[in-house]
Structure formats: C-alpha cells, structure tokens
Amino acid sequence: MSVWNYVVTAHKPTNVTHSCVGNFTSPQELNLIIAKCTRVEIHLLTPEGLQPLLDVPLYGRIATLELFRPHGEAQDLLFIATERYKFCVLQWDPEASEVITRAMGDVSDRIGRPTDNGQIGIIDPDCRLIGLHLYDSLFKVIPFDNKGQLKEAFNLRLEELQVLDIKFLYGCPQPTIAVLYQDNKDARHVKTYEVALKEKDFIEGPWSQNNLDNGADLLIPVPPPLCGVLIIGEETIVYCSASSFKAISIRPSITRAYGRVDADGSRYLLSDFVGLLQLLVIMHEKDKVTGLKIELLGETSVASTISYLDNAVVYIGSSYGDSQLIKLNLQPDPKGSYVEVLERYVNLGPIVDFCVVDLDGQGQVVTCSGAYKDGSLRIVRNGIGINEQASVELQGIKGMWSLRGSSDDPYDTFLVVSFIGDTRILAMNLEDELEETEIDGFCSEVQTLFCHDAVYNQLVQVTSSSVRLVSSINRELRHEWHARSGYSINVATANATQVLLATGSGHLIYLEIGDGILTETKHAQLEYDVSCLDLSPIGENAKHSQLAAVGMWTDISVQIFSLPDLNLITKENLGGEIIPRSVLLCSLEGVSYLLCALGDGHLLSFLLNINTGELTDRKKVSLGTQPITLRTFSSKNTTYVFAASDRPTVIYSSNKKLLYSNVHLKEVIHMCPFNSAAFPDSLGIAKEGELSIGTIDDIQKLHIRSIPLGEQARRICHQEQTRTFGICSLKYNQSNTEETEMHFVRLLDDQTYEFISTYALDQYEYGCSIISCSFSDDHNVYYCIGTAYVMPEENEPTKGRILVFLVEDQKLQLITEKETKGSVYSLNSFNGKLLTAINQKIQLFKWTTRDDGTRELMPECGHHGHILALYVQTRGDFIVVGDLMKSISLLIYKNEEGAIEECARDYNANWMSAVEILDDDVYLGAENNFNLFTVRKNSEGATDEERSRLEVVGEYHLGEFINRFRQGSLVMQSPDSEMGQIPTVIFGTVNGVIGIIASLNHEQYVFFEKLQSNMRKVIKGVGGLSHEQWRSFYEKKTVDARNFLDGDLIESFLDLGRGRMEEISMSMSVPVEELMNRVEEMARLH
Amino acid sequence: MGSMLGDLPSYDPHNFSLLRPSDPSNPSKMTPITYHPTHDRTLPPPNQVITSEARNILLRHIYQRAEDKLRPKRAASENLTPEHGSKHPKAMGNSDGPQF
C-alpha cells in the first residue's frame, strides 16, 4: 500500500439519529425527514407507504435536525446544525426540484468548553429565535426578524453548568426555555427563563421545579392549550407548568426517544433502551391537566427517534437495530402487543467489529452489528448469489434456450441445449423433474444456433443449414427455409415474428414468420462477415423489432439496420482489434441501450435512439477476460441483462444509470431464463461440465443477510480450518429487580450461523479480543480469547484472562487459561507466539509444554510505556500500537535479545479507535474525532531524534467513528485486471458504514486529486457547507486534508450530466470517456 | 386501553391505506437517489450568512449599562416622576451587581 489513499463508502450510514415530519416538498405533501449522521433522507407519505425521494449528503455530522415554518411560509423549512458548529436552513424548491439554502452560518465560539451531553438546537414554536446550547454555560440565540430572516447571533450566559436538556415552551408571550440541569450535588432541577431579545439577556421565567427524579433526562414541551412540559425520569414522569403539577411513577426504565402523537400534545409515544414502546396520555379537561396515564404498547427496535406519521403509522428510527415502520392497532394481537411491524429498514450500526472471510477470492464481511436485544451478525457481500435448485452434469454446452408449450403459456416448458454435434431437449415431466424429450420437428442431430418461441403456437430452430418452423402443439415441422448450399449459417437470432441470420461471405438474410410459413423478406450483402446479431424488440411492439444490431468481423464495428428493409442506419467503429462477440438491444427502466460485448471481456454500452438508430454516450467497462455472451432475463417484473463470461455479471439500471453487479459463480458459458411452473423465475446456467437451474438473489450491489442473535456480539473471528466463527458476546437480562449482563464466548457454524458451542465467562468478565491462531511446534489451530474483569468500583480493570480453546467435535474445549494483570485489549499471532496488549503493556507469550504434557502460556518479554494499549497490528518483527490517547507507536521485537523495544512514535495526542499497517513504513490510524491519518517510519532520518519520530503524512476527516480496519476486499480480485493490483483496507463504523481505503500509486493520486478539485467546483455542498473544510483534519487544530482523496465525491462524477462531465473534461484536458473509465474502475473496488 | 389508541390523527386518510405488512425477513430495498447539487443556490443570500456578535457577554453588559446610565440622565432632565428616577438605579444595582 502507499501514502496516497482513496477513501470511499461501500455501504452508507444506516444509523438513524433524528427524524421529523412536516410539509417540506410541498404544502400538500407530508414528508418524513430522516438524519443518518452525515446524510438526510427525504421521504414522501403515500398510500403505498413511504416513498424515498432523495438522499442528501451533508458535509458535516448532523447534531440537530428540526422542521419549522416561519410566519407567512406555505412550506416547512429544515434547520440543520452540524457537530462542527455550522448550521443551515434548507428549503425545497418544487419547481426546480432542488434543495436551496435559505440561510447558513458558523456558530462556533473561539473559547468555550463543548458540552458533555451533546449539542442542543431548538426553535421557538412562534419562530422568534433559534436557540443553541453548544458550549457549557452559553446559550446562543439566532433571532428571526419579522420577515422570517435570520439576524446576527449572540450568546447569553446560562448559569447552569451541567445542562441535560433545553426546550422552548409553547404559548408564552416572550420566548421561554425550560432548562433541565444537574447541580453540583447531582440533584436535578428544571428552571425556566424568558429570552429578552432586545436586552440580550435572560429573565427569570414563570416557574421552576426543584429536586426531580435523579434519572430525569428529557423534557417534552406540550403544545397549546396545555403549554406545560413533561419531565421524563427513570422512575417518574412529571407534568409541570406554572399552574399545575402532576406526577406518575413508572416501571424503572431509561427513555431514549419520544414522539408526539396528537397536535394538541395529549398523547406521546415513549421508547426505552430495551425497545419497549409506551403510550403516555395527559388527561385533561380543556386546558386543565387532571392526571397522567402510561400504557405499554409492545416492542420495537431500540428507538433513537420516533415520528408519528399518519393514520396510526409510526416511524421508529434506530441506532442499535433496524429502523421500522409500525402500525398501532386498536386491538392487541394474541401476544398482547398493539404494535405491528409493517416494514424494516436495514441498519448495520454500530459495527463494533467485523471479519473478512475469503470465498473464492471474494471478500465477504461479517459484522458484529447492533446493540442490546437488537444485536446481530450481518453478512455483507458484493454481488448476487444464485440459489441452485437442480443440476445435471453435461459437457460441452454451446447454447441454451427455453421454449414454451404454446404462445399463451405463461411458463416455459422446454429447455433446448445445444452441443457441437447435436441438440438435446429437456422438459419438466409430471414429477417436476427435468428429463430428456423430443420435439419431432426439430433437427436434433446437429448443433442449434438459435431457438425462439414464435407467434401462432410455433417454435423456431436455426441450424447451420436451415431455419425450421415447428408447431408447438403437435411439435411437427410446418415449414423449413434452407440456406443456399455452400453458404452455411454462421450466426442467427430471432424473436416471435422475425428471424435474422448471417451466412458466410457477409450475407445478411431477414425472414418473417407467418402462420406455418417463413418468408425471406430481405437480403443484404455486407462488406465483411457477421460475428453476432440481435433483434430483440425494445419498441412498443413486444413481438416485432424495427431495428437489428449486427457486430462485424474485420472492421470491428457494430451496425444498426432498419427492418424490414435492412438499410444500414448507423455504423459505430469499436476501435481496437477485438471482435464483438455478442450484441444486445435492450430497454432498462425505459431507456434503450445497445450493449456490445467483446472477445476480451470488455463491454461497450450505448444509448440507442430507437427512432433514428443513433448511438450516443458510449461507455466501456471491463467485466472479465473471456468472451461475453449477453442475454436479458426478468425477475420481479424488471428486466436485467446477464453477461456470461469468466466473471459473470448482472447489468441493471438504477435511477437510469447502468450498474454492474458480480454474480457469485465462477464461470458461466451460457445463461437463459427458464421460468417453469416448478422453478418459477429461474435461470438455466451452463457452466463447465454442468447445467444448473437456480433462482437469483435480489439484484443489488451489496447483499446483506441478517443473523439476529438476541444479544450483542462485540468481537468476531473466523477459523477456516474448523469452518467456524468465534464471537465474544453479551446478553442483557432484565428482571423486575435488577438488570444483569452475561458474557459468553460462542462458536458458530460458518454456513448455518447457528450457535454450536458456548463458554460462559465469569461474572463481571468481558470478552475483549478474539483471534484464531496456531503456535510454533504445534499443528493445532486455536481460538484465543482475551478478557477483562470489569468491576464496578475500578476505573480500569486490574485482572483479566487469556483463554485458549481448541475446537473438537464442534465444541469449544478449554486447553489452558492464563490470568493477566489487566484487560487483554488485543491479541495477535506473532512469530508462532501470542502477542497481547494488557492495559499499559505489550506482552509476548510463548507456547510451552509442561512436564505432564499440558500446554501453557509463558511470558517471554514485554514493553511498558502506554496509557492503554488498545489496538495492535504486526508485520514481521514490527509491532504497531494504537494507544488510548497517545496516537501510534512502533515497536520492534528483537528475537535474539528476547526484548520488545520502541523504535518510533507519533507525538501527537490522538485518541485512537483503530490502527492498521499499510506497508512496511506507513501506518493508518483512526481516532475519536472522526479523523483518519497516516504516519510514516523515517528510517532514513539523519538523527536519532528524527528516526524516533513517526512522521504524519496523511490527514483526513472521515466524519465516521471507525471501530475496526481489516485488510481485504469486497470484490472479486481478478488478477489480470489493473484494479486487482490496488490493495484495499475495509473499515466498519458506529453508523454502520462499510468503507474502503485503497492505496493509489502516485500517478493515480495526482490524477484523482485533480479530478477531486474539479468536482468540488461542480458539485456544491448542500447548505453551503464546504467540502474542503469538511475533509480537513479536525481536532483542536484544523489542518487541510492531504494524501487522502474523497472517493464519494470523485465517483459522483458518474452521476453528472454530460454537460458537466464535459466541463470537467475540458478543464482537466482529459477526454470524457477516459475520465469515466477511470472513475468506473475505482467504483468497481466496492 | 383501546380507547387510549382511539382517534389517532389522520391528515390524509389515503396515506398508508394500500400498505400491507411486508415479509419480516425481507427488509425494504427502496433507496432514494443521491442528491448532488450543481446549482448556485446552495449559497444563501449574502445577508443570510449568519455570524455571531463579536463582542463578548461581559463587554456587551458594560456597554449596555453605560447606555442605560446615559439614558435616565437625559430622561431625568426632561420630565420624569421622582418615583421612576429612584427605582431605576436600584433595579440596576440588584440585577447587575452580583454578575461582575
């Protein structure tokens, strides 16, 4: 790898942190707006459900999100504040369908201590001001003028230091806030203040309430007519206003989210940390509150946000599990739940750990996702799987087509398989088995070049000598057209009414299919021989095509002919020396394309004007290295293209853009759709020596499978030899009296993902690290687990264990254990020994045999000098340590001396969250301010001082908290492609992002950096936020990003219109096609 | 209990009327288009680029007090009742005194 890195998102954040409902896109439309850390999603409420409209990336981490409506506006505006103290007010322009910025600004202060309990951003219900609590003891006010315009912001001094929540009260003549705070004796109180805008000061408010529930953490302002505030504690809920006070005691729970149901604020949904959904009712007579009532409704994912949508449907946004759309039913189900889950939205966050499992050169990521009861494993892989239903051994398949028993039969009956010297016909028998049959009218002693269903209950077979028209009812030959002798047919194609074929010497012949008759309608003499052709109907008539596509030998071109007159209307030279091997006319999402596959695994795509035959927007991608055969198929009423080759690919369209997804099969010679009654929506797939029938996964780029665990997995590793996963997990048990945690080491089968063995850890003992490793002079492969005893009274663990397990008969057998003087944060297999990180120390253990033959871990040597050594990676004798707060240091193990010594360190104070070794000299780190950086070993330094310093060479703000780096790739690494040479690291984050860091060479880096700076000028930051500032390394200081590139921005080049692409092409002096190719190649890394 | 969930708000009775619960093992696959603005209205009008008042709270108070001190003098020289005149400095002392 190198110092030049390219960072790109393979899976976007899915952790939902905020949501709100309002009329954003139009006064009549109701929208759900969702924040997923750095992205805002806009949805529309429709009769069919939630319709996703737009995913808006934001150059900032969203701290607050609110919809509001200034006086005189017909639509709601969206207020967003980011964690880096920027804010913006966004508006939807329905005419242009654009998000425009009404206002923006910087609300940072030069001095001030950032709040511990997160940022608060609130808007006065009467739209007089926006209030922000960003720094302790300061309340920032952004006033509105009477036209709804924002004015200069100013600070007010807030006496309360430990603020837990602030909300605006409804119905106050002056803007009034309620402040929930904790005093220096840890008691909690609520105070109200009026904001005097003119005097720029707080005035004592109408009421206050002292000595609340010790767990009070949340204020809910109640709208008119009641206008008080609900104070949500862990054991009580209080309604408070100037004139009234009502309390209710509740089952102990920590409320995480609330959602208002009624506009008058009489009902609220509350969700706690175990996902129990409750309804809180304020009982009132007119504007006088008479009491509170709370009822359990049922269980959902652990909610971080709740939005009541419409007609009893509620959105549950979750950080710890999948988000949900639920319905509140009037009557409980048999289990007593009023909650019905309508829809589920995948969330991978928080990814606490993951491992990369290699399957045939393709990485598959298995994550530890979710928390509490929503903990799960997620299997994430790029590409599409085929679920094989049946297969037979068949050698030498040359072609394959499915045919129906009659023209109006919805299902396919026959599968025609062609070989070099004969043709066999398979059909489903009564037992739903595939068996060989015959179609009398077909010629089965020769190879079939093409087959198709035809109108009038007929079938067409093309062989090298003739075209046969056969009745599909009695299967007898009705008519035959013979090729002239000496001119055998080389290639042919057909649809329901037309046949096009080419014979030697460039003869192109067009036949039309009638009822029992084939009519040679047109003949054309071409300059060269034809290599491939197609006349798939893509116009309005599904049975007849106006155009034919023909690929040519010799001049390497593709030509479009009009039908039936066979006039050449377009000729496109393909360039190069590789012959087109397959052409296809297709229509995806209503866009017509011509696809042309070459003999070397490249694919060209063109936009096709079906009226003029004009070809535009030429694109070229590399799919494999072998000739490709193209075929369309449909699944769930959508058309896709299957490209059969050494690297089979499905081509599909999403948002009118062509996307390519790998199919998890090694080599496919031929594919044809086979939709039979027994195997609906299936594909027939010819591989080397085998014919199989299978269904295809949903077509999407990343495929995610969820394995719910009911507990939280914290560490995972795969053991290839035993085909198992080992995980460290914890399970929360909540009884009425107290809640307890149980920690386990569990063994899972790597195919079924079932628990096959469990080792329960001691009370207070946490699993902290797990690896699969082997030791010198021992052929066994072990699971090693590092633990910590987390005692409530200790700041840092002082005791832990290393457990060594062997998998025998699919069971975890404890071979040996070793007590440690602290938490075993990290384990690495190192020179046939075990390298551990235990609190401040790096400790090496060797694997020894006791006199009685039992095994033991014996300490060999160690290295002190860390605050907490949390993350360790090794390469050869080098050890890279990520410290709790002292960045990265480099150690070396000196074998002869039996010692570990420090070589160099980065003297910055980075609080690390993950480290990885990129190459011998360059190390990658992620830290808790969401930054990425690289450091380089300076072995050439002139002085000891220089050599002992790790030089910071790359800096970048990712905006995501990385928990783990792993070497590996999500895509098939084809060794011959250029991309196969780009090494990658995968990372997983708290928000559920899976990302890729790819190392570039210098030429690539310079090229893409130039493209990035051009993209910055073209793609504007939503809300006026700057990309350059966003990616700048941000800690106490801010440093411009360097030696990292933003792949997300660069790859959005592919979404630009042609005009914008040409602008960039001009400014970079690089042709558009080359730009597209290079960006597409990068996009294929994930 | 049923009554507590009765009369849930309905803004448009059509919303969700055709939605049927999906297979729980099959999460929603609908993904919105990613927005990449290329227009110039991502920047707000110049007067709506908001900054914070540069003057800090202490200075603001001092200036405010100074202005307030000036004002009653002018007012007193014109036509204020004695009641008003005596009340003002007292209130000032009470509210501002302990803050510095």
PDB file of C-alpha atoms in Angstrom, chain A residues 21-176:
ATOM      1  CA  VAL A  21     -42.408  15.078   9.879  1.00  0.00           C
ATOM      2  CA  GLY A  22     -43.746  18.070   8.004  1.00  0.00           C
ATOM      3  CA  ASN A  23     -44.664  19.628   4.685  1.00  0.00           C
ATOM      4  CA  PHE A  24     -41.223  20.018   3.194  1.00  0.00           C
ATOM      5  CA  THR A  25     -41.549  19.218  -0.511  1.00  0.00           C
ATOM      6  CA  SER A  26     -44.955  20.873  -0.966  1.00  0.00           C
ATOM      7  CA  PRO A  27     -47.688  22.404   1.216  1.00  0.00           C
ATOM      8  CA  GLN A  28     -49.897  19.416   0.413  1.00  0.00           C
ATOM      9  CA  GLU A  29     -47.299  16.688   0.839  1.00  0.00           C
ATOM     10  CA  LEU A  30     -46.347  15.165   4.139  1.00  0.00           C
ATOM     11  CA  ASN A  31     -42.687  14.224   4.387  1.00  0.00           C
ATOM     12  CA  LEU A  32     -40.643  12.166   6.749  1.00  0.00           C
ATOM     13  CA  ILE A  33     -37.134  13.556   7.069  1.00  0.00           C
ATOM     14  CA  ILE A  34     -34.507  11.228   8.476  1.00  0.00           C
ATOM     15  CA  ALA A  35     -30.960  12.015   9.553  1.00  0.00           C
ATOM     16  CA  LYS A  36     -28.360   9.282   9.234  1.00  0.00           C
ATOM     17  CA  CYS A  37     -25.339  11.050  10.652  1.00  0.00           C
ATOM     18  CA  THR A  38     -23.973  12.681   7.506  1.00  0.00           C
ATOM     19  CA  ARG A  39     -26.967  12.197   5.283  1.00  0.00           C
ATOM     20  CA  VAL A  40     -30.526  13.451   5.247  1.00  0.00           C
ATOM     21  CA  GLU A  41     -33.187  11.343   3.612  1.00  0.00           C
ATOM     22  CA  ILE A  42     -36.423  12.844   2.392  1.00  0.00           C
ATOM     23  CA  HIS A  43     -39.414  10.532   2.129  1.00  0.00           C
ATOM     24  CA  LEU A  44     -42.955  11.124   0.991  1.00  0.00           C
ATOM     25  CA  LEU A  45     -46.004   9.637   2.674  1.00  0.00           C
ATOM     26  CA  THR A  46     -48.153   7.861   0.086  1.00  0.00           C
ATOM     27  CA  PRO A  47     -50.994   5.332   0.124  1.00  0.00           C
ATOM     28  CA  GLU A  48     -48.421   2.634  -0.694  1.00  0.00           C
ATOM     29  CA  GLY A  49     -46.156   3.589   2.175  1.00  0.00           C
ATOM     30  CA  LEU A  50     -43.025   5.636   2.468  1.00  0.00           C
ATOM     31  CA  GLN A  51     -41.634   6.662  -0.874  1.00  0.00           C
ATOM     32  CA  PRO A  52     -37.964   7.614  -0.757  1.00  0.00           C
ATOM     33  CA  LEU A  53     -37.382  10.840  -2.643  1.00  0.00           C
ATOM     34  CA  LEU A  54     -33.831  11.936  -2.031  1.00  0.00           C
ATOM     35  CA  ASP A  55     -30.697  11.066  -0.145  1.00  0.00           C
ATOM     36  CA  VAL A  56     -28.918  14.319   0.622  1.00  0.00           C
ATOM     37  CA  PRO A  57     -25.279  14.008   1.647  1.00  0.00           C
ATOM     38  CA  LEU A  58     -24.152  16.721   4.016  1.00  0.00           C
ATOM     39  CA  TYR A  59     -20.631  17.964   4.628  1.00  0.00           C
ATOM     40  CA  GLY A  60     -20.993  17.604   8.372  1.00  0.00           C
ATOM     41  CA  ARG A  61     -22.221  15.319  11.112  1.00  0.00           C
ATOM     42  CA  ILE A  62     -25.767  16.268  11.934  1.00  0.00           C
ATOM     43  CA  ALA A  63     -26.176  17.394  15.537  1.00  0.00           C
ATOM     44  CA  THR A  64     -29.721  18.696  15.321  1.00  0.00           C
ATOM     45  CA  LEU A  65     -32.469  18.483  12.742  1.00  0.00           C
ATOM     46  CA  GLU A  66     -35.757  20.404  13.008  1.00  0.00           C
ATOM     47  CA  LEU A  67     -38.559  21.341  10.656  1.00  0.00           C
ATOM     48  CA  PHE A  68     -40.133  24.742  11.279  1.00  0.00           C
ATOM     49  CA  ARG A  69     -42.337  27.207   9.498  1.00  0.00           C
ATOM     50  CA  PRO A  70     -41.700  30.944   9.767  1.00  0.00           C
ATOM     51  CA  HIS A  71     -44.745  33.209   9.575  1.00  0.00           C
ATOM     52  CA  GLY A  72     -46.113  33.573   6.109  1.00  0.00           C
ATOM     53  CA  GLU A  73     -44.421  30.482   4.662  1.00  0.00           C
ATOM     54  CA  ALA A  74     -46.521  27.820   2.979  1.00  0.00           C
ATOM     55  CA  GLN A  75     -43.975  25.056   3.497  1.00  0.00           C
ATOM     56  CA  ASP A  76     -41.712  23.911   6.272  1.00  0.00           C
ATOM     57  CA  LEU A  77     -38.029  24.729   6.286  1.00  0.00           C
ATOM     58  CA  LEU A  78     -35.361  22.391   7.537  1.00  0.00           C
ATOM     59  CA  PHE A  79     -32.902  23.552  10.156  1.00  0.00           C
ATOM     60  CA  ILE A  80     -29.711  21.514  10.471  1.00  0.00           C
ATOM     61  CA  ALA A  81     -26.788  22.142  12.789  1.00  0.00           C
ATOM     62  CA  THR A  82     -23.582  20.137  12.473  1.00  0.00           C
ATOM     63  CA  GLU A  83     -21.198  18.969  15.135  1.00  0.00           C
ATOM     64  CA  ARG A  84     -18.519  21.284  13.757  1.00  0.00           C
ATOM     65  CA  TYR A  85     -20.675  24.300  14.614  1.00  0.00           C
ATOM     66  CA  LYS A  86     -22.127  25.056  11.218  1.00  0.00           C
ATOM     67  CA  PHE A  87     -25.805  25.425  10.617  1.00  0.00           C
ATOM     68  CA  CYS A  88     -28.056  25.827   7.605  1.00  0.00           C
ATOM     69  CA  VAL A  89     -31.702  26.389   6.816  1.00  0.00           C
ATOM     70  CA  LEU A  90     -32.802  24.413   3.771  1.00  0.00           C
ATOM     71  CA  GLN A  91     -35.826  24.859   1.588  1.00  0.00           C
ATOM     72  CA  TRP A  92     -37.251  22.686  -1.146  1.00  0.00           C
ATOM     73  CA  ASP A  93     -37.811  24.419  -4.455  1.00  0.00           C
ATOM     74  CA  PRO A  94     -40.587  22.331  -6.012  1.00  0.00           C
ATOM     75  CA  GLU A  95     -40.203  23.866  -9.454  1.00  0.00           C
ATOM     76  CA  ALA A  96     -36.531  23.079  -9.852  1.00  0.00           C
ATOM     77  CA  SER A  97     -36.724  20.009  -7.569  1.00  0.00           C
ATOM     78  CA  GLU A  98     -33.685  21.324  -5.768  1.00  0.00           C
ATOM     79  CA  VAL A  99     -32.711  21.852  -2.166  1.00  0.00           C
ATOM     80  CA  ILE A 100     -31.796  25.501  -1.746  1.00  0.00           C
ATOM     81  CA  THR A 101     -30.168  27.263   1.157  1.00  0.00           C
ATOM     82  CA  ARG A 102     -32.123  29.997   2.878  1.00  0.00           C
ATOM     83  CA  ALA A 103     -29.514  30.772   5.473  1.00  0.00           C
ATOM     84  CA  MET A 104     -26.327  29.361   6.852  1.00  0.00           C
ATOM     85  CA  GLY A 105     -23.632  30.311   9.244  1.00  0.00           C
ATOM     86  CA  ASP A 106     -20.931  29.471  11.673  1.00  0.00           C
ATOM     87  CA  VAL A 107     -21.979  29.406  15.312  1.00  0.00           C
ATOM     88  CA  SER A 108     -18.650  28.409  16.822  1.00  0.00           C
ATOM     89  CA  ASP A 109     -17.045  30.428  19.577  1.00  0.00           C
ATOM     90  CA  ARG A 110     -13.337  30.824  19.927  1.00  0.00           C
ATOM     91  CA  ILE A 111     -13.457  29.969  23.576  1.00  0.00           C
ATOM     92  CA  GLY A 112     -15.869  27.731  25.342  1.00  0.00           C
ATOM     93  CA  ARG A 113     -15.950  24.192  26.570  1.00  0.00           C
ATOM     94  CA  PRO A 114     -18.043  21.930  24.332  1.00  0.00           C
ATOM     95  CA  THR A 115     -20.986  20.453  26.197  1.00  0.00           C
ATOM     96  CA  ASP A 116     -20.636  16.950  27.569  1.00  0.00           C
ATOM     97  CA  ASN A 117     -24.200  15.921  26.876  1.00  0.00           C
ATOM     98  CA  GLY A 118     -24.237  16.705  23.183  1.00  0.00           C
ATOM     99  CA  GLN A 119     -25.362  19.740  21.281  1.00  0.00           C
ATOM    100  CA  ILE A 120     -28.874  21.093  21.614  1.00  0.00           C
ATOM    101  CA  GLY A 121     -30.601  23.007  18.840  1.00  0.00           C
ATOM    102  CA  ILE A 122     -34.189  24.188  19.295  1.00  0.00           C
ATOM    103  CA  ILE A 123     -36.570  26.532  17.544  1.00  0.00           C
ATOM    104  CA  ASP A 124     -39.094  28.721  19.294  1.00  0.00           C
ATOM    105  CA  PRO A 125     -42.586  27.454  18.401  1.00  0.00           C
ATOM    106  CA  ASP A 126     -43.550  31.010  17.462  1.00  0.00           C
ATOM    107  CA  CYS A 127     -40.431  31.318  15.307  1.00  0.00           C
ATOM    108  CA  ARG A 128     -38.885  34.239  17.130  1.00  0.00           C
ATOM    109  CA  LEU A 129     -35.487  32.643  17.519  1.00  0.00           C
ATOM    110  CA  ILE A 130     -33.308  29.563  17.192  1.00  0.00           C
ATOM    111  CA  GLY A 131     -31.585  28.516  20.414  1.00  0.00           C
ATOM    112  CA  LEU A 132     -28.351  26.541  20.539  1.00  0.00           C
ATOM    113  CA  HIS A 133     -26.538  25.096  23.512  1.00  0.00           C
ATOM    114  CA  LEU A 134     -23.101  24.173  22.211  1.00  0.00           C
ATOM    115  CA  TYR A 135     -20.724  25.209  24.974  1.00  0.00           C
ATOM    116  CA  ASP A 136     -21.136  24.937  28.730  1.00  0.00           C
ATOM    117  CA  SER A 137     -22.818  27.977  30.301  1.00  0.00           C
ATOM    118  CA  LEU A 138     -23.582  29.596  26.966  1.00  0.00           C
ATOM    119  CA  PHE A 139     -26.893  29.743  25.149  1.00  0.00           C
ATOM    120  CA  LYS A 140     -26.633  31.034  21.609  1.00  0.00           C
ATOM    121  CA  VAL A 141     -29.539  32.904  20.110  1.00  0.00           C
ATOM    122  CA  ILE A 142     -30.136  33.376  16.384  1.00  0.00           C
ATOM    123  CA  PRO A 143     -33.105  35.775  16.209  1.00  0.00           C
ATOM    124  CA  PHE A 144     -35.615  35.928  13.368  1.00  0.00           C
ATOM    125  CA  ASP A 145     -36.805  39.291  12.150  1.00  0.00           C
ATOM    126  CA  ASN A 146     -40.498  39.753  11.392  1.00  0.00           C
ATOM    127  CA  LYS A 147     -39.961  38.659   7.786  1.00  0.00           C
ATOM    128  CA  GLY A 148     -38.558  35.325   8.879  1.00  0.00           C
ATOM    129  CA  GLN A 149     -34.971  36.333   8.054  1.00  0.00           C
ATOM    130  CA  LEU A 150     -32.232  35.401  10.473  1.00  0.00           C
ATOM    131  CA  LYS A 151     -30.159  38.063  12.184  1.00  0.00           C
ATOM    132  CA  GLU A 152     -26.773  38.152  13.831  1.00  0.00           C
ATOM    133  CA  ALA A 153     -26.364  35.537  16.552  1.00  0.00           C
ATOM    134  CA  PHE A 154     -25.371  36.358  20.123  1.00  0.00           C
ATOM    135  CA  ASN A 155     -24.585  34.461  23.293  1.00  0.00           C
ATOM    136  CA  LEU A 156     -26.406  34.541  26.584  1.00  0.00           C
ATOM    137  CA  ARG A 157     -24.823  33.388  29.798  1.00  0.00           C
ATOM    138  CA  LEU A 158     -26.548  30.349  31.231  1.00  0.00           C
ATOM    139  CA  GLU A 159     -25.838  29.817  34.919  1.00  0.00           C
ATOM    140  CA  GLU A 160     -26.492  26.114  34.832  1.00  0.00           C
ATOM    141  CA  LEU A 161     -23.314  24.228  34.006  1.00  0.00           C
ATOM    142  CA  GLN A 162     -24.497  20.663  33.620  1.00  0.00           C
ATOM    143  CA  VAL A 163     -27.393  21.023  31.260  1.00  0.00           C
ATOM    144  CA  LEU A 164     -29.263  17.843  30.369  1.00  0.00           C
ATOM    145  CA  ASP A 165     -31.973  19.245  28.123  1.00  0.00           C
ATOM    146  CA  ILE A 166     -33.442  22.555  26.990  1.00  0.00           C
ATOM    147  CA  LYS A 167     -36.776  23.042  25.260  1.00  0.00           C
ATOM    148  CA  PHE A 168     -38.871  26.032  24.260  1.00  0.00           C
ATOM    149  CA  LEU A 169     -42.235  26.303  25.986  1.00  0.00           C
ATOM    150  CA  TYR A 170     -45.369  26.811  23.953  1.00  0.00           C
ATOM    151  CA  GLY A 171     -47.770  29.680  24.317  1.00  0.00           C
ATOM    152  CA  CYS A 172     -45.504  32.193  26.044  1.00  0.00           C
ATOM    153  CA  PRO A 173     -45.718  35.914  25.272  1.00  0.00           C
ATOM    154  CA  GLN A 174     -41.916  36.052  25.372  1.00  0.00           C
ATOM    155  CA  PRO A 175     -39.802  33.177  24.046  1.00  0.00           C
ATOM    156  CA  THR A 176     -39.265  30.973  27.071  1.00  0.00           C
TER     157      THR A 176
END
